[in-house]
Amino acid sequence: MQPVETSDPDGVDYGWVMQTTFVLTIVVGAPVVAALSLRTPLPTWGSRVTFAIRVGAVVWIVVAISVFAYARRYDAGDGGEDPDAIDRDGGDAEPEALDRDGRTE
C-alpha cells in the first residue's frame, strides 16, 4: 500500500505549484503592495482595499505563471524521484512487485 503523503503526478505537480504560489504571493506581494502604496494617495478604506486587490492580482498572476513555468522546466515538486521507490522513512526502497491483479506478491 502506498503511503498517503506521496503522490504520482504525471508532468507538473499542481499541488506543489498551488502551495508555492500561495506562499510566494504573500512573501512577495505584501512588500510590493506596501511599497507602491507609499506614493499613491489612498484617503479611504475603500480605495485602500481596491488598490491592494488590483496590485495583489497582478502579483499573483505573475508569481503563478512563474512557478508553473519553473515546475514544468525543472520537474519541481516531487524532487525528481519515482514516488514508488521512496519509502516512508525517506530512504530509497525497491518498489513492491505486483501480480496481474494489482496485489503485492
C-alpha atoms as an extended CHARMM CRD file, in Angstrom:
* protein
*
       105  EXT
         1         1  MET       CA              0.0000000000        0.0000000000        0.0000000000  PROA      1               0.0000000000
         2         2  GLN       CA              1.3070000000        3.4210000000       -0.9370000000  PROA      2               0.0000000000
         3         3  PRO       CA              1.6620000000        5.9690000000        1.9220000000  PROA      3               0.0000000000
         4         4  VAL       CA             -0.8930000000        8.7660000000        1.9940000000  PROA      4               0.0000000000
         5         5  GLU       CA              1.6250000000       11.6070000000        1.7910000000  PROA      5               0.0000000000
         6         6  THR       CA              3.0650000000       10.6280000000       -1.5860000000  PROA      6               0.0000000000
         7         7  SER       CA              1.6190000000       11.3230000000       -4.9920000000  PROA      7               0.0000000000
         8         8  ASP       CA              2.3820000000       10.2820000000       -8.5150000000  PROA      8               0.0000000000
         9         9  PRO       CA              1.7480000000       13.3350000000      -10.6820000000  PROA      9               0.0000000000
        10        10  ASP       CA              2.0710000000       12.9890000000      -14.4170000000  PROA      10              0.0000000000
        11        11  GLY       CA              4.0500000000       16.0200000000      -15.5170000000  PROA      11              0.0000000000
        12        12  VAL       CA              3.5340000000       19.0710000000      -13.3010000000  PROA      12              0.0000000000
        13        13  ASP       CA              2.7010000000       18.5820000000       -9.6210000000  PROA      13              0.0000000000
        14        14  TYR       CA             -0.1720000000       21.0760000000       -9.3810000000  PROA      14              0.0000000000
        15        15  GLY       CA             -0.4190000000       20.7540000000       -5.6060000000  PROA      15              0.0000000000
        16        16  TRP       CA              3.1700000000       21.9230000000       -5.2540000000  PROA      16              0.0000000000
        17        17  VAL       CA              2.5280000000       24.7390000000       -7.7350000000  PROA      17              0.0000000000
        18        18  MET       CA             -0.5290000000       25.9670000000       -5.7740000000  PROA      18              0.0000000000
        19        19  GLN       CA              1.2130000000       25.8060000000       -2.3920000000  PROA      19              0.0000000000
        20        20  THR       CA              4.3350000000       27.5360000000       -3.6580000000  PROA      20              0.0000000000
        21        21  THR       CA              2.2730000000       30.2030000000       -5.4360000000  PROA      21              0.0000000000
        22        22  PHE       CA              0.3200000000       30.8990000000       -2.2330000000  PROA      22              0.0000000000
        23        23  VAL       CA              3.4380000000       31.3390000000       -0.1080000000  PROA      23              0.0000000000
        24        24  LEU       CA              5.3970000000       33.3680000000       -2.6610000000  PROA      24              0.0000000000
        25        25  THR       CA              2.4280000000       35.6470000000       -3.3750000000  PROA      25              0.0000000000
        26        26  ILE       CA              2.2750000000       36.5990000000        0.2970000000  PROA      26              0.0000000000
        27        27  VAL       CA              6.0450000000       36.9030000000        0.7020000000  PROA      27              0.0000000000
        28        28  VAL       CA              6.4860000000       38.9590000000       -2.4810000000  PROA      28              0.0000000000
        29        29  GLY       CA              3.0790000000       40.6530000000       -2.6480000000  PROA      29              0.0000000000
        30        30  ALA       CA              2.9240000000       42.2460000000        0.7970000000  PROA      30              0.0000000000
        31        31  PRO       CA              6.1260000000       44.2840000000        0.3800000000  PROA      31              0.0000000000
        32        32  VAL       CA              5.1910000000       45.2210000000       -3.2010000000  PROA      32              0.0000000000
        33        33  VAL       CA              1.7390000000       46.4840000000       -2.1640000000  PROA      33              0.0000000000
        34        34  ALA       CA              3.2410000000       48.3550000000        0.7910000000  PROA      34              0.0000000000
        35        35  ALA       CA              5.9700000000       49.9600000000       -1.3180000000  PROA      35              0.0000000000
        36        36  LEU       CA              3.6060000000       51.0160000000       -4.0950000000  PROA      36              0.0000000000
        37        37  SER       CA              1.0620000000       52.3890000000       -1.6210000000  PROA      37              0.0000000000
        38        38  LEU       CA              3.5910000000       54.9140000000       -0.2970000000  PROA      38              0.0000000000
        39        39  ARG       CA              3.3590000000       57.0030000000       -3.5000000000  PROA      39              0.0000000000
        40        40  THR       CA             -0.3840000000       56.5780000000       -4.0570000000  PROA      40              0.0000000000
        41        41  PRO       CA             -2.9890000000       58.7510000000       -2.3110000000  PROA      41              0.0000000000
        42        42  LEU       CA             -5.3810000000       56.3740000000       -0.5360000000  PROA      42              0.0000000000
        43        43  PRO       CA             -7.7310000000       58.5430000000        1.5370000000  PROA      43              0.0000000000
        44        44  THR       CA            -10.4780000000       55.9760000000        2.2560000000  PROA      44              0.0000000000
        45        45  TRP       CA            -10.5870000000       52.3250000000        3.2510000000  PROA      45              0.0000000000
        46        46  GLY       CA            -12.3850000000       51.5270000000        0.0200000000  PROA      46              0.0000000000
        47        47  SER       CA             -9.5920000000       52.9700000000       -2.0710000000  PROA      47              0.0000000000
        48        48  ARG       CA             -7.0210000000       51.0730000000        0.0130000000  PROA      48              0.0000000000
        49        49  VAL       CA             -8.8300000000       47.7730000000       -0.4690000000  PROA      49              0.0000000000
        50        50  THR       CA             -9.2770000000       48.3480000000       -4.1940000000  PROA      50              0.0000000000
        51        51  PHE       CA             -5.5980000000       49.2470000000       -4.5500000000  PROA      51              0.0000000000
        52        52  ALA       CA             -4.4660000000       46.1350000000       -2.6430000000  PROA      52              0.0000000000
        53        53  ILE       CA             -6.7090000000       43.8650000000       -4.7380000000  PROA      53              0.0000000000
        54        54  ARG       CA             -5.5400000000       45.3390000000       -8.0350000000  PROA      54              0.0000000000
        55        55  VAL       CA             -1.8420000000       45.1790000000       -7.2020000000  PROA      55              0.0000000000
        56        56  GLY       CA             -2.2200000000       41.7970000000       -5.4740000000  PROA      56              0.0000000000
        57        57  ALA       CA             -3.9340000000       40.3080000000       -8.5260000000  PROA      57              0.0000000000
        58        58  VAL       CA             -1.0550000000       41.3370000000      -10.7730000000  PROA      58              0.0000000000
        59        59  VAL       CA              1.4850000000       39.9430000000       -8.3020000000  PROA      59              0.0000000000
        60        60  TRP       CA             -0.4880000000       36.6850000000       -8.0170000000  PROA      60              0.0000000000
        61        61  ILE       CA             -0.7210000000       36.0840000000      -11.7710000000  PROA      61              0.0000000000
        62        62  VAL       CA              2.9840000000       36.8570000000      -12.3070000000  PROA      62              0.0000000000
        63        63  VAL       CA              4.0080000000       34.5450000000       -9.4520000000  PROA      63              0.0000000000
        64        64  ALA       CA              1.6240000000       31.7600000000      -10.5770000000  PROA      64              0.0000000000
        65        65  ILE       CA              2.8780000000       31.7780000000      -14.1590000000  PROA      65              0.0000000000
        66        66  SER       CA              6.4970000000       31.8970000000      -12.9760000000  PROA      66              0.0000000000
        67        67  VAL       CA              6.0680000000       28.9900000000      -10.5510000000  PROA      67              0.0000000000
        68        68  PHE       CA              4.2390000000       26.9070000000      -13.1760000000  PROA      68              0.0000000000
        69        69  ALA       CA              6.9670000000       27.5790000000      -15.7570000000  PROA      69              0.0000000000
        70        70  TYR       CA              9.6270000000       26.6390000000      -13.2000000000  PROA      70              0.0000000000
        71        71  ALA       CA              7.7930000000       23.4130000000      -12.3260000000  PROA      71              0.0000000000
        72        72  ARG       CA              7.4790000000       22.4290000000      -15.9840000000  PROA      72              0.0000000000
        73        73  ARG       CA             11.0890000000       23.1850000000      -16.7800000000  PROA      73              0.0000000000
        74        74  TYR       CA             12.7640000000       21.6320000000      -13.7330000000  PROA      74              0.0000000000
        75        75  ASP       CA             10.2510000000       18.8730000000      -12.8300000000  PROA      75              0.0000000000
        76        76  ALA       CA              9.8190000000       20.5390000000       -9.4260000000  PROA      76              0.0000000000
        77        77  GLY       CA              7.6540000000       19.4590000000       -6.5220000000  PROA      77              0.0000000000
        78        78  ASP       CA              8.4990000000       15.7830000000       -6.2430000000  PROA      78              0.0000000000
        79        79  GLY       CA             12.2630000000       16.0470000000       -6.1320000000  PROA      79              0.0000000000
        80        80  GLY       CA             12.5040000000       14.3200000000       -9.4980000000  PROA      80              0.0000000000
        81        81  GLU       CA             12.3000000000       10.8700000000       -7.9250000000  PROA      81              0.0000000000
        82        82  ASP       CA              9.9220000000        7.9980000000       -8.5240000000  PROA      82              0.0000000000
        83        83  PRO       CA              7.4080000000        8.0130000000       -5.6160000000  PROA      83              0.0000000000
        84        84  ASP       CA              7.2240000000        4.1870000000       -5.7460000000  PROA      84              0.0000000000
        85        85  ALA       CA             10.9420000000        3.9860000000       -4.9870000000  PROA      85              0.0000000000
        86        86  ILE       CA             10.7570000000        6.1330000000       -1.8230000000  PROA      86              0.0000000000
        87        87  ASP       CA              9.7650000000        4.5120000000        1.4740000000  PROA      87              0.0000000000
        88        88  ARG       CA              8.1500000000        6.2240000000        4.4730000000  PROA      88              0.0000000000
        89        89  ASP       CA             11.4990000000        6.9220000000        6.1450000000  PROA      89              0.0000000000
        90        90  GLY       CA             12.7370000000        8.8700000000        3.1470000000  PROA      90              0.0000000000
        91        91  GLY       CA             15.2870000000        6.2640000000        2.0890000000  PROA      91              0.0000000000
        92        92  ASP       CA             15.2900000000        4.5320000000       -1.2470000000  PROA      92              0.0000000000
        93        93  ALA       CA             13.4580000000        1.2360000000       -1.3040000000  PROA      93              0.0000000000
        94        94  GLU       CA             12.7330000000       -1.2360000000       -4.0390000000  PROA      94              0.0000000000
        95        95  PRO       CA              9.1680000000       -0.9440000000       -5.3770000000  PROA      95              0.0000000000
        96        96  GLU       CA              6.9570000000       -3.8830000000       -4.4790000000  PROA      96              0.0000000000
        97        97  ALA       CA              6.2420000000       -6.3310000000       -7.2420000000  PROA      97              0.0000000000
        98        98  LEU       CA              2.5880000000       -6.5740000000       -8.2730000000  PROA      98              0.0000000000
        99        99  ASP       CA              0.8330000000       -9.5580000000       -9.7540000000  PROA      99              0.0000000000
       100       100  ARG       CA             -1.6550000000       -9.3410000000      -12.6380000000  PROA      100             0.0000000000
       101       101  ASP       CA             -4.4840000000       -8.2680000000      -10.3030000000  PROA      101             0.0000000000
       102       102  GLY       CA             -2.5030000000       -5.3880000000       -8.8130000000  PROA      102             0.0000000000
       103       103  ARG       CA             -1.8010000000       -7.1460000000       -5.4890000000  PROA      103             0.0000000000
       104       104  THR       CA              1.6510000000       -7.3440000000       -3.9530000000  PROA      104             0.0000000000
       105       105  GLU       CA              3.4390000000      -10.6560000000       -4.2510000000  PROA      105             0.0000000000
